[in-house]
């Protein structure tokens, strides 16, 4: 009988304890809150990317036009999904908050393209560039996957920025 405290020999059933459950490992590498410079949460539970609520931002570009995309909140994952409009994955987009229209703050330029920049999403409603995520505004760029801003800042200082 499932859930019986004792097995058929009358011994207490001790539930198996599993360490390193994959769901807890995943939870550590997923951003669950990202804020615009004004303090709106960009994580949208309505738009899942790679199995987790995505970072939803408004985009605009000369070639892409305007629309809405959801970026993967999983560190190192370049997946995204287009919710509204049509996006050119090779264009440097201007990315803004879908709630207030404020453009995301720029950390630095990205070497992938002339106009490409690494933008910041804050982990707390207050603006702290050291407690943020950073990603390139070109979707086809490997740096479009979110990384911790501290890593981005370290990479920039190592490359002599
Ligand atoms: Zn906002
Ligand atoms: Zn880039």
PDB file of C-alpha atoms and ligand atoms in Angstrom:
ATOM      1  CA  UNK A   1       0.000   0.000   0.000  1.00  0.00           C
ATOM      2  CA  UNK A   2       1.583   3.304  -0.979  1.00  0.00           C
ATOM      3  CA  UNK A   3       2.251   5.679   1.852  1.00  0.00           C
ATOM      4  CA  UNK A   4       2.218   2.932   4.473  1.00  0.00           C
ATOM      5  CA  UNK A   5       4.577   3.750   7.330  1.00  0.00           C
ATOM      6  CA  UNK A   6       5.534   0.085   7.704  1.00  0.00           C
ATOM      7  CA  UNK A   7       6.544  -2.417   5.084  1.00  0.00           C
ATOM      8  CA  UNK A   8       5.151  -5.956   4.894  1.00  0.00           C
ATOM      9  CA  UNK A   9       7.813  -7.177   7.355  1.00  0.00           C
ATOM     10  CA  UNK A  10       6.562  -4.684   9.909  1.00  0.00           C
ATOM     11  CA  UNK A  11       9.589  -2.435   9.553  1.00  0.00           C
ATOM     12  CA  UNK A  12       9.409   1.283   9.354  1.00  0.00           C
ATOM     13  CA  UNK A  13       9.653   2.558   5.784  1.00  0.00           C
ATOM     14  CA  UNK A  14      12.342   5.171   5.555  1.00  0.00           C
ATOM     15  CA  UNK A  15      11.843   7.429   2.566  1.00  0.00           C
ATOM     16  CA  UNK A  16      14.793   7.645   0.249  1.00  0.00           C
ATOM     17  CA  UNK A  17      16.541  11.001   0.475  1.00  0.00           C
ATOM     18  CA  UNK A  18      17.831  12.283  -2.834  1.00  0.00           C
ATOM     19  CA  UNK A  19      20.561  14.847  -2.981  1.00  0.00           C
ATOM     20  CA  UNK A  20      21.307  17.028  -5.952  1.00  0.00           C
ATOM     21  CA  UNK A  21      17.749  17.065  -7.227  1.00  0.00           C
ATOM     22  CA  UNK A  22      17.880  18.641 -10.684  1.00  0.00           C
ATOM     23  CA  UNK A  23      15.062  21.101  -9.982  1.00  0.00           C
ATOM     24  CA  UNK A  24      17.023  22.712  -7.144  1.00  0.00           C
ATOM     25  CA  UNK A  25      20.136  22.922  -9.303  1.00  0.00           C
ATOM     26  CA  UNK A  26      18.150  24.629 -12.060  1.00  0.00           C
ATOM     27  CA  UNK A  27      16.597  27.084  -9.616  1.00  0.00           C
ATOM     28  CA  UNK A  28      20.048  28.444  -8.815  1.00  0.00           C
ATOM     29  CA  UNK A  29      20.823  29.403 -12.397  1.00  0.00           C
ATOM     30  CA  UNK A  30      17.539  31.071 -13.231  1.00  0.00           C
ATOM     31  CA  UNK A  31      16.839  34.742 -12.652  1.00  0.00           C
ATOM     32  CA  UNK A  32      13.459  35.104 -10.961  1.00  0.00           C
ATOM     33  CA  UNK A  33      13.271  38.889 -10.823  1.00  0.00           C
ATOM     34  CA  UNK A  34      14.660  41.482 -13.224  1.00  0.00           C
ATOM     35  CA  UNK A  35      13.815  45.153 -12.871  1.00  0.00           C
ATOM     36  CA  UNK A  36      13.811  48.070 -15.294  1.00  0.00           C
ATOM     37  CA  UNK A  37      15.607  51.309 -14.247  1.00  0.00           C
ATOM     38  CA  UNK A  38      12.291  52.552 -12.779  1.00  0.00           C
ATOM     39  CA  UNK A  39      11.660  49.331 -10.823  1.00  0.00           C
ATOM     40  CA  UNK A  40       9.152  47.292 -12.843  1.00  0.00           C
ATOM     41  CA  UNK A  41       9.642  43.531 -12.846  1.00  0.00           C
ATOM     42  CA  UNK A  42      10.347  42.315 -16.387  1.00  0.00           C
ATOM     43  CA  UNK A  43       9.851  38.628 -15.616  1.00  0.00           C
ATOM     44  CA  UNK A  44       6.595  37.509 -17.158  1.00  0.00           C
ATOM     45  CA  UNK A  45       4.958  34.279 -15.980  1.00  0.00           C
ATOM     46  CA  UNK A  46       2.772  34.372 -19.118  1.00  0.00           C
ATOM     47  CA  UNK A  47       5.750  33.881 -21.423  1.00  0.00           C
ATOM     48  CA  UNK A  48       7.904  30.871 -20.661  1.00  0.00           C
ATOM     49  CA  UNK A  49      11.252  30.431 -22.388  1.00  0.00           C
ATOM     50  CA  UNK A  50      13.254  27.217 -21.834  1.00  0.00           C
ATOM     51  CA  UNK A  51      10.678  26.179 -19.229  1.00  0.00           C
ATOM     52  CA  UNK A  52      10.909  29.289 -17.022  1.00  0.00           C
ATOM     53  CA  UNK A  53       9.152  32.669 -17.000  1.00  0.00           C
ATOM     54  CA  UNK A  54      11.027  34.859 -19.465  1.00  0.00           C
ATOM     55  CA  UNK A  55      12.465  38.372 -19.280  1.00  0.00           C
ATOM     56  CA  UNK A  56       9.945  40.308 -21.345  1.00  0.00           C
ATOM     57  CA  UNK A  57      11.097  43.516 -23.025  1.00  0.00           C
ATOM     58  CA  UNK A  58       9.890  45.789 -25.790  1.00  0.00           C
ATOM     59  CA  UNK A  59      12.257  46.054 -28.760  1.00  0.00           C
ATOM     60  CA  UNK A  60      12.631  48.509 -31.572  1.00  0.00           C
ATOM     61  CA  UNK A  61      15.019  48.681 -34.478  1.00  0.00           C
ATOM     62  CA  UNK A  62      15.243  50.119 -37.996  1.00  0.00           C
ATOM     63  CA  UNK A  63      14.942  46.673 -39.609  1.00  0.00           C
ATOM     64  CA  UNK A  64      12.994  44.868 -36.894  1.00  0.00           C
ATOM     65  CA  UNK A  65      10.389  47.529 -36.252  1.00  0.00           C
ATOM     66  CA  UNK A  66       8.687  47.333 -32.875  1.00  0.00           C
ATOM     67  CA  UNK A  67       7.502  44.384 -30.848  1.00  0.00           C
ATOM     68  CA  UNK A  68       7.774  42.334 -27.707  1.00  0.00           C
ATOM     69  CA  UNK A  69      10.225  39.541 -26.926  1.00  0.00           C
ATOM     70  CA  UNK A  70      10.804  37.262 -24.007  1.00  0.00           C
ATOM     71  CA  UNK A  71      14.409  36.295 -23.292  1.00  0.00           C
ATOM     72  CA  UNK A  72      15.437  33.175 -21.418  1.00  0.00           C
ATOM     73  CA  UNK A  73      15.971  33.817 -17.696  1.00  0.00           C
ATOM     74  CA  UNK A  74      18.379  30.856 -17.561  1.00  0.00           C
ATOM     75  CA  UNK A  75      22.009  31.921 -17.205  1.00  0.00           C
ATOM     76  CA  UNK A  76      23.992  31.211 -20.360  1.00  0.00           C
ATOM     77  CA  UNK A  77      20.918  30.376 -22.458  1.00  0.00           C
ATOM     78  CA  UNK A  78      20.487  32.405 -25.662  1.00  0.00           C
ATOM     79  CA  UNK A  79      16.873  31.232 -26.283  1.00  0.00           C
ATOM     80  CA  UNK A  80      14.169  33.808 -26.781  1.00  0.00           C
ATOM     81  CA  UNK A  81      10.639  33.926 -28.056  1.00  0.00           C
ATOM     82  CA  UNK A  82       9.000  36.635 -30.120  1.00  0.00           C
ATOM     83  CA  UNK A  83       5.621  37.577 -28.654  1.00  0.00           C
ATOM     84  CA  UNK A  84       4.720  40.467 -30.897  1.00  0.00           C
ATOM     85  CA  UNK A  85       6.168  41.656 -34.205  1.00  0.00           C
ATOM     86  CA  UNK A  86       9.119  40.382 -36.178  1.00  0.00           C
ATOM     87  CA  UNK A  87      12.682  40.641 -34.987  1.00  0.00           C
ATOM     88  CA  UNK A  88      15.922  40.691 -36.979  1.00  0.00           C
ATOM     89  CA  UNK A  89      18.277  38.583 -34.807  1.00  0.00           C
ATOM     90  CA  UNK A  90      21.315  40.388 -36.253  1.00  0.00           C
ATOM     91  CA  UNK A  91      20.186  43.902 -35.457  1.00  0.00           C
ATOM     92  CA  UNK A  92      21.282  45.884 -32.402  1.00  0.00           C
ATOM     93  CA  UNK A  93      17.896  46.569 -30.816  1.00  0.00           C
ATOM     94  CA  UNK A  94      16.844  49.246 -28.460  1.00  0.00           C
ATOM     95  CA  UNK A  95      15.332  47.396 -25.487  1.00  0.00           C
ATOM     96  CA  UNK A  96      12.878  48.974 -23.104  1.00  0.00           C
ATOM     97  CA  UNK A  97      10.498  48.196 -20.258  1.00  0.00           C
ATOM     98  CA  UNK A  98       7.052  47.105 -21.539  1.00  0.00           C
ATOM     99  CA  UNK A  99       5.403  48.828 -18.536  1.00  0.00           C
ATOM    100  CA  UNK A 100       6.914  52.329 -18.673  1.00  0.00           C
ATOM    101  CA  UNK A 101       8.923  52.461 -21.913  1.00  0.00           C
ATOM    102  CA  UNK A 102      12.189  53.340 -20.156  1.00  0.00           C
ATOM    103  CA  UNK A 103      15.179  52.026 -22.089  1.00  0.00           C
ATOM    104  CA  UNK A 104      17.348  49.523 -20.259  1.00  0.00           C
ATOM    105  CA  UNK A 105      20.610  50.980 -18.937  1.00  0.00           C
ATOM    106  CA  UNK A 106      23.729  50.313 -20.987  1.00  0.00           C
ATOM    107  CA  UNK A 107      26.765  48.774 -19.317  1.00  0.00           C
ATOM    108  CA  UNK A 108      29.205  48.867 -22.228  1.00  0.00           C
ATOM    109  CA  UNK A 109      29.505  48.218 -25.922  1.00  0.00           C
ATOM    110  CA  UNK A 110      29.618  44.611 -27.132  1.00  0.00           C
ATOM    111  CA  UNK A 111      32.397  43.714 -29.603  1.00  0.00           C
ATOM    112  CA  UNK A 112      30.036  41.660 -31.813  1.00  0.00           C
ATOM    113  CA  UNK A 113      28.779  44.643 -33.837  1.00  0.00           C
ATOM    114  CA  UNK A 114      29.337  48.377 -34.218  1.00  0.00           C
ATOM    115  CA  UNK A 115      26.143  49.508 -32.469  1.00  0.00           C
ATOM    116  CA  UNK A 116      25.814  46.516 -30.130  1.00  0.00           C
ATOM    117  CA  UNK A 117      25.663  47.174 -26.394  1.00  0.00           C
ATOM    118  CA  UNK A 118      25.417  45.123 -23.234  1.00  0.00           C
ATOM    119  CA  UNK A 119      22.344  46.209 -21.304  1.00  0.00           C
ATOM    120  CA  UNK A 120      21.531  45.763 -17.629  1.00  0.00           C
ATOM    121  CA  UNK A 121      18.538  44.270 -15.860  1.00  0.00           C
ATOM    122  CA  UNK A 122      18.552  44.933 -12.130  1.00  0.00           C
ATOM    123  CA  UNK A 123      18.033  42.085  -9.659  1.00  0.00           C
ATOM    124  CA  UNK A 124      16.448  44.491  -7.140  1.00  0.00           C
ATOM    125  CA  UNK A 125      14.082  47.432  -7.675  1.00  0.00           C
ATOM    126  CA  UNK A 126      16.907  49.820  -6.743  1.00  0.00           C
ATOM    127  CA  UNK A 127      19.518  50.426  -9.429  1.00  0.00           C
ATOM    128  CA  UNK A 128      22.720  48.621  -8.554  1.00  0.00           C
ATOM    129  CA  UNK A 129      24.881  47.672 -11.555  1.00  0.00           C
ATOM    130  CA  UNK A 130      26.756  45.157  -9.401  1.00  0.00           C
ATOM    131  CA  UNK A 131      23.529  43.318  -8.563  1.00  0.00           C
ATOM    132  CA  UNK A 132      22.229  42.952 -12.059  1.00  0.00           C
ATOM    133  CA  UNK A 133      22.279  40.778 -15.111  1.00  0.00           C
ATOM    134  CA  UNK A 134      23.843  41.837 -18.392  1.00  0.00           C
ATOM    135  CA  UNK A 135      23.098  40.796 -21.972  1.00  0.00           C
ATOM    136  CA  UNK A 136      23.854  41.979 -25.512  1.00  0.00           C
ATOM    137  CA  UNK A 137      21.075  43.691 -27.490  1.00  0.00           C
ATOM    138  CA  UNK A 138      21.823  41.550 -30.577  1.00  0.00           C
ATOM    139  CA  UNK A 139      19.858  38.276 -30.303  1.00  0.00           C
ATOM    140  CA  UNK A 140      22.244  36.259 -32.486  1.00  0.00           C
ATOM    141  CA  UNK A 141      25.224  37.269 -30.311  1.00  0.00           C
ATOM    142  CA  UNK A 142      26.440  34.594 -27.833  1.00  0.00           C
ATOM    143  CA  UNK A 143      26.497  37.409 -25.244  1.00  0.00           C
ATOM    144  CA  UNK A 144      22.717  37.786 -25.559  1.00  0.00           C
ATOM    145  CA  UNK A 145      22.436  35.071 -22.897  1.00  0.00           C
ATOM    146  CA  UNK A 146      22.099  36.598 -19.457  1.00  0.00           C
ATOM    147  CA  UNK A 147      25.161  36.594 -17.215  1.00  0.00           C
ATOM    148  CA  UNK A 148      25.766  38.212 -13.846  1.00  0.00           C
ATOM    149  CA  UNK A 149      26.820  41.827 -14.315  1.00  0.00           C
ATOM    150  CA  UNK A 150      29.831  41.214 -12.057  1.00  0.00           C
ATOM    151  CA  UNK A 151      31.141  38.717 -14.620  1.00  0.00           C
ATOM    152  CA  UNK A 152      30.503  41.176 -17.453  1.00  0.00           C
ATOM    153  CA  UNK A 153      32.321  43.942 -15.574  1.00  0.00           C
ATOM    154  CA  UNK A 154      35.237  41.592 -14.855  1.00  0.00           C
ATOM    155  CA  UNK A 155      35.427  40.545 -18.524  1.00  0.00           C
ATOM    156  CA  UNK A 156      35.433  44.192 -19.576  1.00  0.00           C
ATOM    157  CA  UNK A 157      38.206  45.130 -17.154  1.00  0.00           C
ATOM    158  CA  UNK A 158      40.294  42.140 -18.280  1.00  0.00           C
ATOM    159  CA  UNK A 159      39.928  43.194 -21.906  1.00  0.00           C
ATOM    160  CA  UNK A 160      41.304  46.618 -20.959  1.00  0.00           C
ATOM    161  CA  UNK A 161      38.004  48.498 -21.032  1.00  0.00           C
TER     162      UNK A 161
HETATM  163 ZN1  LIG B   1       9.518  50.178 -16.252  1.00  0.00          ZN
HETATM  164 ZN1  LIG B   2      26.974  41.209 -28.800  1.00  0.00          ZN
END
